[in-house]
mmCIF file of C-alpha atoms and ligand atoms in Angstrom:
data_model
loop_
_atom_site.group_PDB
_atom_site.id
_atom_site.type_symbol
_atom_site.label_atom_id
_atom_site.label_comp_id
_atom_site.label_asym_id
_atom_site.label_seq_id
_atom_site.Cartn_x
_atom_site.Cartn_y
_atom_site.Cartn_z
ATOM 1 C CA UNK A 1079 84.696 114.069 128.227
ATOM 2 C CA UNK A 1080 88.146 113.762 126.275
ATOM 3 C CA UNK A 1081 90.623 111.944 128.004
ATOM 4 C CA UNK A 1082 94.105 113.976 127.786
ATOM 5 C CA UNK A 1083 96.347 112.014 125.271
ATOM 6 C CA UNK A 1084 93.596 109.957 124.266
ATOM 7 C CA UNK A 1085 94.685 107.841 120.835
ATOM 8 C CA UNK A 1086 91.890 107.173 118.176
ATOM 9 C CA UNK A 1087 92.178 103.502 118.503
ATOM 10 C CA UNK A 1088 91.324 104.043 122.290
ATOM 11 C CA UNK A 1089 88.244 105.717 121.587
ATOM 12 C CA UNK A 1090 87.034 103.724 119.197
ATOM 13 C CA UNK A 1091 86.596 101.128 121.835
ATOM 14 C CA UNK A 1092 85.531 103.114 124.373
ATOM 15 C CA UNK A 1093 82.722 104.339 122.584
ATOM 16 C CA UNK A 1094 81.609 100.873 121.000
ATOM 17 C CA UNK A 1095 78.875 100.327 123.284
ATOM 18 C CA UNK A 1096 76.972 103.848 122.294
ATOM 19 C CA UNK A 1097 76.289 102.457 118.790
ATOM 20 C CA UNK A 1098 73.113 100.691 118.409
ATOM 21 C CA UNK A 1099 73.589 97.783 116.647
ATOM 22 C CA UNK A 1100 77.342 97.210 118.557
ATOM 23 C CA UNK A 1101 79.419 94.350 117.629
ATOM 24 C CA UNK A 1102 82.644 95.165 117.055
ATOM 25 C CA UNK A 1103 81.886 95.758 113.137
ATOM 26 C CA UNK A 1104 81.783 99.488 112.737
ATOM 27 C CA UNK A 1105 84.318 99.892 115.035
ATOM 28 C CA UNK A 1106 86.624 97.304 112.366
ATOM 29 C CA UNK A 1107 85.569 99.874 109.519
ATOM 30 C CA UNK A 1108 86.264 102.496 111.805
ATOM 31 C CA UNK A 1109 89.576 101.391 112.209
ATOM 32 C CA UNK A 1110 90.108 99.946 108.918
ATOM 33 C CA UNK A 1111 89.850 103.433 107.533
ATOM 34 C CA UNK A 1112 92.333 105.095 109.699
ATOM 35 C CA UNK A 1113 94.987 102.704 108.601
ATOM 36 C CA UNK A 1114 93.923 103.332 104.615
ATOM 37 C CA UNK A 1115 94.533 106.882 105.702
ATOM 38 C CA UNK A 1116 97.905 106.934 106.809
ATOM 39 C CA UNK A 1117 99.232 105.236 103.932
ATOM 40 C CA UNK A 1118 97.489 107.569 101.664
ATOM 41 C CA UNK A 1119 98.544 110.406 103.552
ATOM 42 C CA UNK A 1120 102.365 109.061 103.598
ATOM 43 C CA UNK A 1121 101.713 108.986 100.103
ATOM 44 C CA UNK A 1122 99.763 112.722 99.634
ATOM 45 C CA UNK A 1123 102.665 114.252 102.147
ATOM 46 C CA UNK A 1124 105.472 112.945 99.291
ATOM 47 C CA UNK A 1125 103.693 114.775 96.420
ATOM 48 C CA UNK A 1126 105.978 117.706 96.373
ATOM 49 C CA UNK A 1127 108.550 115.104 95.742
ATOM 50 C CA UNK A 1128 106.858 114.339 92.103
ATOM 51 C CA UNK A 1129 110.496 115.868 90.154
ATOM 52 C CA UNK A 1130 112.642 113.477 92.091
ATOM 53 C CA UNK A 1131 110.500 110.005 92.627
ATOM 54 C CA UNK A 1132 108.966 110.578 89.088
ATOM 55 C CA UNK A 1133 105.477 111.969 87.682
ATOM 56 C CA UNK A 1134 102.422 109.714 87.439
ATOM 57 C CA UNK A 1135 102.672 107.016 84.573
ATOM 58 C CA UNK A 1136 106.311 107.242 84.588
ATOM 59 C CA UNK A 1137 108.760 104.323 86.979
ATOM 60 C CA UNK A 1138 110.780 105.647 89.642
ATOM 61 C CA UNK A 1139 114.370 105.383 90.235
ATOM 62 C CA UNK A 1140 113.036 102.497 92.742
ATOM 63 C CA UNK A 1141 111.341 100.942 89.845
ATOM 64 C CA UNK A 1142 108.106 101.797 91.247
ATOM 65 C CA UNK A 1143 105.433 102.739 89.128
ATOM 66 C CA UNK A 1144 104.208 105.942 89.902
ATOM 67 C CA UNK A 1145 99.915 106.547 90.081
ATOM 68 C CA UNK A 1146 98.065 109.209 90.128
ATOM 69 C CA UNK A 1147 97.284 110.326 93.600
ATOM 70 C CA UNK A 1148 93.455 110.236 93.357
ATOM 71 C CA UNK A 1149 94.020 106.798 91.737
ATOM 72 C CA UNK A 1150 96.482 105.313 94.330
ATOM 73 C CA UNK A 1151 93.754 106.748 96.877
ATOM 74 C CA UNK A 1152 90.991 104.820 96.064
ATOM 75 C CA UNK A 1153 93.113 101.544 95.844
ATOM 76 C CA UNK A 1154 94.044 102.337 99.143
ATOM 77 C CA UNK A 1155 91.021 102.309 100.318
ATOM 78 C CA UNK A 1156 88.725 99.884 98.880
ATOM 79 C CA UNK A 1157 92.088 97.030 99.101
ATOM 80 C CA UNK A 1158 91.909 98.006 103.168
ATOM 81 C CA UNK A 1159 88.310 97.808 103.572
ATOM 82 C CA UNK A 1160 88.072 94.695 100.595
ATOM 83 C CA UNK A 1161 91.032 92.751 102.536
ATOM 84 C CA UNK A 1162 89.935 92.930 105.916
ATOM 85 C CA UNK A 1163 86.529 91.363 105.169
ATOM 86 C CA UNK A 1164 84.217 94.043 107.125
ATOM 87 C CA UNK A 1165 81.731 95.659 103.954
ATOM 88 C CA UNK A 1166 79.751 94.183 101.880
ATOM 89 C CA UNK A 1167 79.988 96.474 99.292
ATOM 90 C CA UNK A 1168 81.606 99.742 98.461
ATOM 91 C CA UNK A 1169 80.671 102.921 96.211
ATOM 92 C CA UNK A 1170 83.456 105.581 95.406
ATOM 93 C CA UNK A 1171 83.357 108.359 93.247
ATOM 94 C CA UNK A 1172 86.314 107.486 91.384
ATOM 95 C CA UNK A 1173 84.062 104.378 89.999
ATOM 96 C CA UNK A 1174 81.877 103.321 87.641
ATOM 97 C CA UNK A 1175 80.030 101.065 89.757
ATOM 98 C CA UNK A 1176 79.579 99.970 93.414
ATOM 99 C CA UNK A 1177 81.453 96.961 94.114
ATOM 100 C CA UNK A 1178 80.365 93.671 95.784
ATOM 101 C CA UNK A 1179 82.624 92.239 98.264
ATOM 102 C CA UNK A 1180 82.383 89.057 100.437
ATOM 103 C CA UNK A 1181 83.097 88.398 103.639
ATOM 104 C CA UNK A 1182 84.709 85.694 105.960
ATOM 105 C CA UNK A 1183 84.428 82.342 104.553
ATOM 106 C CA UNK A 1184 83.150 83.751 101.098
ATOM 107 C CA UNK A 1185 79.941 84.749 102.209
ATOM 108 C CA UNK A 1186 77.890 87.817 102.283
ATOM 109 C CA UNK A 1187 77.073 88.411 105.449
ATOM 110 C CA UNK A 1188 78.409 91.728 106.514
ATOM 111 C CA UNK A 1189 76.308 94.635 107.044
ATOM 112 C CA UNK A 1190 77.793 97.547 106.379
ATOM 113 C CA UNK A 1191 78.755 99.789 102.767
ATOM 114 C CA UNK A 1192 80.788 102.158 102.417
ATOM 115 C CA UNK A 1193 80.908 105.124 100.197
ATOM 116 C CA UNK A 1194 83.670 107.043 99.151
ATOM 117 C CA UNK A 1195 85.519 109.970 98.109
ATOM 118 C CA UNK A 1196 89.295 108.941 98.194
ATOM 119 C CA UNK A 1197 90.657 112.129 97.223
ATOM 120 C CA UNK A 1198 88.327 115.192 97.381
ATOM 121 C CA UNK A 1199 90.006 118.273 95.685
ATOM 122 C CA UNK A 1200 92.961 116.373 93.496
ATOM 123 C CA UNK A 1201 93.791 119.292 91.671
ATOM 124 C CA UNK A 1202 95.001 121.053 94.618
ATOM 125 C CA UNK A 1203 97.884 118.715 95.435
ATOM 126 C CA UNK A 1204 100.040 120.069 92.255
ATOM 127 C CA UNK A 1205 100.189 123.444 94.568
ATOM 128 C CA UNK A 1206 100.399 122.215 97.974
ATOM 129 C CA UNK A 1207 97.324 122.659 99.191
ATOM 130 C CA UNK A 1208 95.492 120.627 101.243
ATOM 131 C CA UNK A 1209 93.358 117.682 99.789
ATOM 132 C CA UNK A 1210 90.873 115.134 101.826
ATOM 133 C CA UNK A 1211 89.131 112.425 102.046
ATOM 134 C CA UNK A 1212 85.254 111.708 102.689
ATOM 135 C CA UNK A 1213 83.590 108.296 103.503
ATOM 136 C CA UNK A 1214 79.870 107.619 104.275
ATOM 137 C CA UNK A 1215 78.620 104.313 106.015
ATOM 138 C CA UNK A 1216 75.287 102.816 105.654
ATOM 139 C CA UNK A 1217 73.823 99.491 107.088
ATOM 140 C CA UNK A 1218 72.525 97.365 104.246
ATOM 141 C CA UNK A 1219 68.655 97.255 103.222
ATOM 142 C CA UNK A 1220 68.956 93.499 101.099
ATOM 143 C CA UNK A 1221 69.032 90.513 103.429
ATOM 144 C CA UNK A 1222 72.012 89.596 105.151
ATOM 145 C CA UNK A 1223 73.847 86.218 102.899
ATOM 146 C CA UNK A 1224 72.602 87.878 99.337
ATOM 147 C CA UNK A 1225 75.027 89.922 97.626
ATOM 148 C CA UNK A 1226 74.376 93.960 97.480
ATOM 149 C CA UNK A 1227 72.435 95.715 95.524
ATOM 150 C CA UNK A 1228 71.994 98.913 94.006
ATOM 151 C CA UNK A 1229 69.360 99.721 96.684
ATOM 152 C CA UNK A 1230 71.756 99.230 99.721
ATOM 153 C CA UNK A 1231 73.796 102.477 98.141
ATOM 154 C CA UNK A 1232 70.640 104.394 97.539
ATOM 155 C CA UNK A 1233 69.490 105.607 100.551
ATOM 156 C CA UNK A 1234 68.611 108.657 102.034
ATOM 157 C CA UNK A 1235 71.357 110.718 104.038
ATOM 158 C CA UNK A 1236 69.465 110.210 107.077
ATOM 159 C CA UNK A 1237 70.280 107.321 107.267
ATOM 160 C CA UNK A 1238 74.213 107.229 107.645
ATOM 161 C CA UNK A 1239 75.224 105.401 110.429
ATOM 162 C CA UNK A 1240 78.482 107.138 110.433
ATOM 163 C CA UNK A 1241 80.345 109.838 108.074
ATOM 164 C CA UNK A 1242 83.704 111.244 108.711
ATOM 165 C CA UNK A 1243 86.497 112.929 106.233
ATOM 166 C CA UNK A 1244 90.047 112.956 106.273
ATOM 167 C CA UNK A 1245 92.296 116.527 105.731
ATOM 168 C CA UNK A 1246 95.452 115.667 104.577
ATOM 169 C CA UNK A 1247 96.725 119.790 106.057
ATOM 170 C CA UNK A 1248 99.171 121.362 107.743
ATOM 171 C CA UNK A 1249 98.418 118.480 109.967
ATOM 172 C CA UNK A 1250 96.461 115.155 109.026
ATOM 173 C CA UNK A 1251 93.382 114.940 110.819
ATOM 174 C CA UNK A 1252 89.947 112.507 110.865
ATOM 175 C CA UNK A 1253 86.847 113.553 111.861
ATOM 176 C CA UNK A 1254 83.977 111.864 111.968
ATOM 177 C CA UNK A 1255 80.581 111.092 113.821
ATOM 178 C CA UNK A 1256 78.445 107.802 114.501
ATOM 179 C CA UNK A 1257 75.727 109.792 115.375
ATOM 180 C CA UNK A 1258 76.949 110.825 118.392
ATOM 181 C CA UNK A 1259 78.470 114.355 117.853
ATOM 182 C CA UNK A 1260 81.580 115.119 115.698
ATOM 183 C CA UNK A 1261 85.167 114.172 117.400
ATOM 184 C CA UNK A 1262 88.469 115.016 115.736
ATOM 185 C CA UNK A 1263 91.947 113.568 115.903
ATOM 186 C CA UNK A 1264 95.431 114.554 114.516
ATOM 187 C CA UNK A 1265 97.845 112.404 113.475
ATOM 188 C CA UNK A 1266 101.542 111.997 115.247
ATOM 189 C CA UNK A 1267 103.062 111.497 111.955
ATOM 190 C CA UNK A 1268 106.722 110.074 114.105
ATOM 191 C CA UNK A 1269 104.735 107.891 115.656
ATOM 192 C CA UNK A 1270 101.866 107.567 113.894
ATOM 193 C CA UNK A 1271 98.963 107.442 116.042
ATOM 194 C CA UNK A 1272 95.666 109.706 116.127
ATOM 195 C CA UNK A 1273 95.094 111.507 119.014
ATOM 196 C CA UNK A 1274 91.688 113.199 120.101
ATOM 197 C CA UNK A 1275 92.183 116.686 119.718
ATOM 198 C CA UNK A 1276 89.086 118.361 119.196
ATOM 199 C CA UNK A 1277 86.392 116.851 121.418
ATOM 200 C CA UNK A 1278 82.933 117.430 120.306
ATOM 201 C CA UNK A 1279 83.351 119.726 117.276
ATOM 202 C CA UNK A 1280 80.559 122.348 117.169
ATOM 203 C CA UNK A 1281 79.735 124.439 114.233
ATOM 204 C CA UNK A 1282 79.171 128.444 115.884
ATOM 205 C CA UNK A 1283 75.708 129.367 115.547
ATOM 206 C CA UNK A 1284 76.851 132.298 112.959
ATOM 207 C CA UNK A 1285 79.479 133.254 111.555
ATOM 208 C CA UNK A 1286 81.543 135.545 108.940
ATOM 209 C CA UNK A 1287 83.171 133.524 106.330
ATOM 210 C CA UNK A 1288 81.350 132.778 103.366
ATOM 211 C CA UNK A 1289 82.858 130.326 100.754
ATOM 212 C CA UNK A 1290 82.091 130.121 97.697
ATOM 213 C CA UNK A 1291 83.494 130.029 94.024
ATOM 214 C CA UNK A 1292 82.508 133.140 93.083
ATOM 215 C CA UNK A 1293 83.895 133.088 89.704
ATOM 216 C CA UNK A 1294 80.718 130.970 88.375
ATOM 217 C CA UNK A 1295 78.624 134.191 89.859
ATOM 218 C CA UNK A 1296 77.057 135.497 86.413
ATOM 219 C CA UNK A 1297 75.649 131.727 86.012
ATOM 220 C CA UNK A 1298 74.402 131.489 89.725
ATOM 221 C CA UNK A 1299 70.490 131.263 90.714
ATOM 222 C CA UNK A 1300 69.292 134.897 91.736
ATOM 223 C CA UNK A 1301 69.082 133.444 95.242
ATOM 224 C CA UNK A 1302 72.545 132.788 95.695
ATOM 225 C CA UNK A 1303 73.197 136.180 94.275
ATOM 226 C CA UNK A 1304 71.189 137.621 96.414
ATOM 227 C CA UNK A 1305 72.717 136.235 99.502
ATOM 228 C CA UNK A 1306 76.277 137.237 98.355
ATOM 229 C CA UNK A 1307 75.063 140.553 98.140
ATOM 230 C CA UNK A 1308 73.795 140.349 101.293
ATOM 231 C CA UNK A 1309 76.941 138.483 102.577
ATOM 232 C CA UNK A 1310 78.892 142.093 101.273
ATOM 233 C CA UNK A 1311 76.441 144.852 102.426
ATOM 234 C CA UNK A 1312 78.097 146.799 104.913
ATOM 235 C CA UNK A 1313 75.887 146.494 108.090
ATOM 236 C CA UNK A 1314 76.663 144.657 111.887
ATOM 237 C CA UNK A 1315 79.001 142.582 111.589
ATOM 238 C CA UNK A 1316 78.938 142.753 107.383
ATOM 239 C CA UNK A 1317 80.475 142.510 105.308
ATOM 240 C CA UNK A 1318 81.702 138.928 105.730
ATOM 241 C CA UNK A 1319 85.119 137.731 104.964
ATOM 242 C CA UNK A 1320 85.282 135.339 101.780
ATOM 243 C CA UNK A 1321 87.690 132.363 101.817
ATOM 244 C CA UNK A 1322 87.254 129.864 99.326
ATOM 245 C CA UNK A 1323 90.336 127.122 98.911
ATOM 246 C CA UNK A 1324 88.436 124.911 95.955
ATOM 247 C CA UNK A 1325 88.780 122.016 98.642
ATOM 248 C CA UNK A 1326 85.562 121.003 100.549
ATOM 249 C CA UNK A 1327 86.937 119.256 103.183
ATOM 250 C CA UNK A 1328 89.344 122.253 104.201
ATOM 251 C CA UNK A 1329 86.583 124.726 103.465
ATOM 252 C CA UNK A 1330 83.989 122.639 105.717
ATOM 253 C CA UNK A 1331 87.014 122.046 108.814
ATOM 254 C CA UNK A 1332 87.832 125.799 108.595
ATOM 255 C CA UNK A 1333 84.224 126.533 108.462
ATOM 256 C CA UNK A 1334 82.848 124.288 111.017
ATOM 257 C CA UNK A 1335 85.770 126.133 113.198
ATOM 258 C CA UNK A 1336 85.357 129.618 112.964
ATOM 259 C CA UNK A 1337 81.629 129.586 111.409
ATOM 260 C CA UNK A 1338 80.640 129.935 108.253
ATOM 261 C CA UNK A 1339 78.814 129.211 105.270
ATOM 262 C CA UNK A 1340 79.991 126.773 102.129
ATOM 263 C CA UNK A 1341 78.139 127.387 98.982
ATOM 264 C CA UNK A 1342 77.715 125.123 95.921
ATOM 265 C CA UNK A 1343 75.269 126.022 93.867
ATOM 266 C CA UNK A 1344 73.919 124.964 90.446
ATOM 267 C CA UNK A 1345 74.906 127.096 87.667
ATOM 268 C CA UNK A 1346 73.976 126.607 83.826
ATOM 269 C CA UNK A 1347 77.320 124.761 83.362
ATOM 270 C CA UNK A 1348 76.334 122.142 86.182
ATOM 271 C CA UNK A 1349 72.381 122.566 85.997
ATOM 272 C CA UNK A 1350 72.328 119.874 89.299
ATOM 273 C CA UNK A 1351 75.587 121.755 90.957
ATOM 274 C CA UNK A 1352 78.871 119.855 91.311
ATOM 275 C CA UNK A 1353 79.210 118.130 94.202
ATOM 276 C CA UNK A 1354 78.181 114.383 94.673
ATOM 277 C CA UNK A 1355 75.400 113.463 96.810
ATOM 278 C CA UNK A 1356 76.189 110.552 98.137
ATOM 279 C CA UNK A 1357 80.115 110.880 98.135
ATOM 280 C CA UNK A 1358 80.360 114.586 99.199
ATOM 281 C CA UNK A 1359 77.275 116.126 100.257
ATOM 282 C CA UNK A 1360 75.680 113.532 102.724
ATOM 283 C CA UNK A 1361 78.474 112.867 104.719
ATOM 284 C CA UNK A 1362 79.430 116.544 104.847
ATOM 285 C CA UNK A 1363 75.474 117.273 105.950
ATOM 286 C CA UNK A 1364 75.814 114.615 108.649
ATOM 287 C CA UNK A 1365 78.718 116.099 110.380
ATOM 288 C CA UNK A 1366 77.149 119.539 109.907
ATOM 289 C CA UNK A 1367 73.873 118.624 111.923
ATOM 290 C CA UNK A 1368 75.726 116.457 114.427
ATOM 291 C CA UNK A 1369 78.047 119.616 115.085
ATOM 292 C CA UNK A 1370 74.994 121.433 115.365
ATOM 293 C CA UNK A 1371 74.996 122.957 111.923
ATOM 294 C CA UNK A 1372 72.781 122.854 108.768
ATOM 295 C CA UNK A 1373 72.987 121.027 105.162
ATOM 296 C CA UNK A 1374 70.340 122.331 102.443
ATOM 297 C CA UNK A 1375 70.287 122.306 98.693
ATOM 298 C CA UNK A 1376 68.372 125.605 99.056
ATOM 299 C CA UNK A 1377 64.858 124.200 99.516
ATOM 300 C CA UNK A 1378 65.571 120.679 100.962
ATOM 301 C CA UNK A 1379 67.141 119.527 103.736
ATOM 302 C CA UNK A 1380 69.990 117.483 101.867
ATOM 303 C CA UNK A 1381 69.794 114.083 104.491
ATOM 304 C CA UNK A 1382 66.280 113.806 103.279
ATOM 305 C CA UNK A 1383 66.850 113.822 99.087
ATOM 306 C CA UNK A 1384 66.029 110.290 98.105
ATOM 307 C CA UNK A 1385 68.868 109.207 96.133
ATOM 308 C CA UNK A 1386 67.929 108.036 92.910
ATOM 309 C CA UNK A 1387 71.638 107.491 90.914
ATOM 310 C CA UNK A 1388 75.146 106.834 92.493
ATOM 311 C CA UNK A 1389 77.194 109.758 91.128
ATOM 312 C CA UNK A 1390 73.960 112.336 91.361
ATOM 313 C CA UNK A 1391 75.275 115.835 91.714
ATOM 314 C CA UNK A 1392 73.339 118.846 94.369
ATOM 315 C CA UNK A 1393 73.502 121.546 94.752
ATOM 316 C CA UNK A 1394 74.969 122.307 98.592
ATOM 317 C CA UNK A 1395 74.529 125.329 101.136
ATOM 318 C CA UNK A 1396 76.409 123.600 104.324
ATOM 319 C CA UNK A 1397 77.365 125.733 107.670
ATOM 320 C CA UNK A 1398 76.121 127.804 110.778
ATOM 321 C CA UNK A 1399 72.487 126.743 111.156
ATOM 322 C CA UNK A 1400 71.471 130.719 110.957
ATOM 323 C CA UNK A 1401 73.156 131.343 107.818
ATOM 324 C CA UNK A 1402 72.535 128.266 105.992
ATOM 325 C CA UNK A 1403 68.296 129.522 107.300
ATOM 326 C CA UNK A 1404 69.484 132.985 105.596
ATOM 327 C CA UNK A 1405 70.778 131.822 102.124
ATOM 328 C CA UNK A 1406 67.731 129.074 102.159
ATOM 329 C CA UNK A 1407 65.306 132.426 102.576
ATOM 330 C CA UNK A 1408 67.037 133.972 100.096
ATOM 331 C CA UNK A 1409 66.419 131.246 97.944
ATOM 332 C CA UNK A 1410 62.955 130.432 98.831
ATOM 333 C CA UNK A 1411 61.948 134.273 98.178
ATOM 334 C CA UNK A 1412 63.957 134.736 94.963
HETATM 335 P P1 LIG B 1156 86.495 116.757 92.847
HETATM 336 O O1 LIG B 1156 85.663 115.705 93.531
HETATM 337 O O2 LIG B 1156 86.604 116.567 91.384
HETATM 338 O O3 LIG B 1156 87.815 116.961 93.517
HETATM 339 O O4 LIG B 1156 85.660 118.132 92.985
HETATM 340 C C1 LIG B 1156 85.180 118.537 94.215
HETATM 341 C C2 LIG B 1156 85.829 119.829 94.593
HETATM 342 C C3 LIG B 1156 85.536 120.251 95.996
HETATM 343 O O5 LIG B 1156 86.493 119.812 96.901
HETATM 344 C C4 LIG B 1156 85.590 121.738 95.883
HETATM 345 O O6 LIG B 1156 84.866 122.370 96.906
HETATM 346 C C5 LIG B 1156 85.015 121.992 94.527
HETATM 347 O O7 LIG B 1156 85.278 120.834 93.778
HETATM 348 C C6 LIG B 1156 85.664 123.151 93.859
HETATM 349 O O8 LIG B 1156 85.122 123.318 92.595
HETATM 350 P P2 LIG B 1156 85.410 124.623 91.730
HETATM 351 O O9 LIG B 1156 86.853 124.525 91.309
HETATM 352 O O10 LIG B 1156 84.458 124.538 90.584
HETATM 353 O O11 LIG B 1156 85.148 125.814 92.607
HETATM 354 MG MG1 LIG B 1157 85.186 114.932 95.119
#
């Protein structure tokens, strides 16, 4: 039960104990992230500012040099998490490769990764529209005192010990789960605390928002076409209402919300989809189910795709169980 005025950093603690392996760690990473946040979104918030502080690559009138948002982002994050010693290694989509990072006293005995999008839908910020950020945490597979490997990255959804995302909106929220149902908090920006607004998100069994990009539709599988059709015919409560903001963290909040379905599919110019499996689409599908929605590629559920490469792209049908089950039909009988 939400506690009125609860903060974020009160909850944390509150709700150590229900993790499994508790001791204080994920509840550091936790916490470690919400700080990376508000800088970045003190940083996201002056965007519209770009004319007067000065464009990326160029020096400010405070001599600052100016990044790219997506860029500063990921600093942001992986200095936080690096610096306070709590991961022993981190993947982010804006990266090459994962990174190895030691612990207190030099050693390598933390057990958690991290992976990361720091800035999910970038190209939105030149017009204002909301951007976010998505994080995925995994216990490690190698012993504890070796240095990560590939294989601690590569895991199976499932196996996410927490996910959450960040929406830099019309407010700044986080939302994330440990497994234990989805909570959300909104940020104070004067004083700059979190505070637990939305208690045990739920997706809504159905819904009547589809999203999808439905510009790529010519180059879509006949499954997906299908189901748009469907998602148009005129019949109870069809046709559904399309909203699509090219952001999948605002798409997935508004979503999860009202109910509704989020659409990625493959198309011949991405044969595998778009989004990022580990980075976008298993922390998305983790919230989903633990809000009592669904997370599918089409003919998979997406939490059990072994991972078999760091930036592999999926395709991703994420929303209200019964019409994620009604595009996955379509699929299936296409
Ligand atoms: P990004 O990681 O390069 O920002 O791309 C991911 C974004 C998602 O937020 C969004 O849902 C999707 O790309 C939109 O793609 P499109 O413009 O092809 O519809
Ligand atoms: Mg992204």
């Amino acid at each position: 039960m939400a506690q009125k005025n609860q903060t974020l950093g009160e909850f944390i603690i509150e709700n150590q104990s229900e993790f499994k392996y508790s001791s204080g760690e994920l509840s550091r990473l936790i916490n470690s992230i919400r700080l990376a946040a508000k800088v970045v979104n003190h940083e996201v918030n002056k965007a519209g500012l770009v004319d007067i502080l000065g464009a990326a690559g160029e020096t400010n009138v405070q001599g600052e040099s100016q990044q790219k948002l997506d860029v500063y982002a990921n600093e942001a994050f992986i200095k936080t998490l690096t610096n306070r010693e709590i991961v022993c290694g981190i993947a982010s989509e804006e990266e090459d490769h994962f990174i190895t990072i030691k612990g207190r006293n030099q050693n390598h005995d933390n057990k958690y990764v991290v992976l990361i999008d720091p800035l999910d839908g970038s190209s939105n910020i030149d017009v204002n529209v909301s951007v976010g950020t998505i994080f995925s945490v995994y216990r490690r597979i190698t012993p504890s005192g070796t240095p990560v490997t590939l294989e601690d990255f590569l895991q199976p959804g499932r196996n996410q010990v927490a996910a959450g995302y960040i929406i830099y909106g019309t407010s700044t929220m986080i939302v994330y789960t440990t497994g234990h149902g989805v909570n959300g908090f909104t940020l104070n920006p004067a004083l700059g605390t979190y505070y637990h607004s939305h208690p045990n998100m739920k997706f809504p069994q159905d819904g009547t928002i589809y999203s999808v990009n439905e510009g790529n539709y010519v180059h879509f599988p006949q499954g997906v076409k299908d189901y748009i059709k469907f998602c148009q015919e005129e019949e109870g409560d069809r046709p559904y209402t399309s909203r699509y903001i090219g952001s999948l963290v605002s798409d997935f909040h508004r979503n999860m919300i009202k109910g509704g379905i989020y659409i990625y599919p493959n198309t011949a110019k991405n044969p595998d989809g778009k989004l990022r499996l580990l980075y976008e689409c298993n922390p998305m599908a983790m919230i989903a189910e633990q809000a009592g929605g669904m997370a599918s590629d089409g003919f998979r559920r997406i939490l059990d795709i072994e991972p078999t490469e760091l930036h592999q792209r999926v395709p991703f049908i994420c929303g209200s169980s019964n019409m994620v089950r009604k595009a996955e039909k379509f699929m299936q009988n296409a």
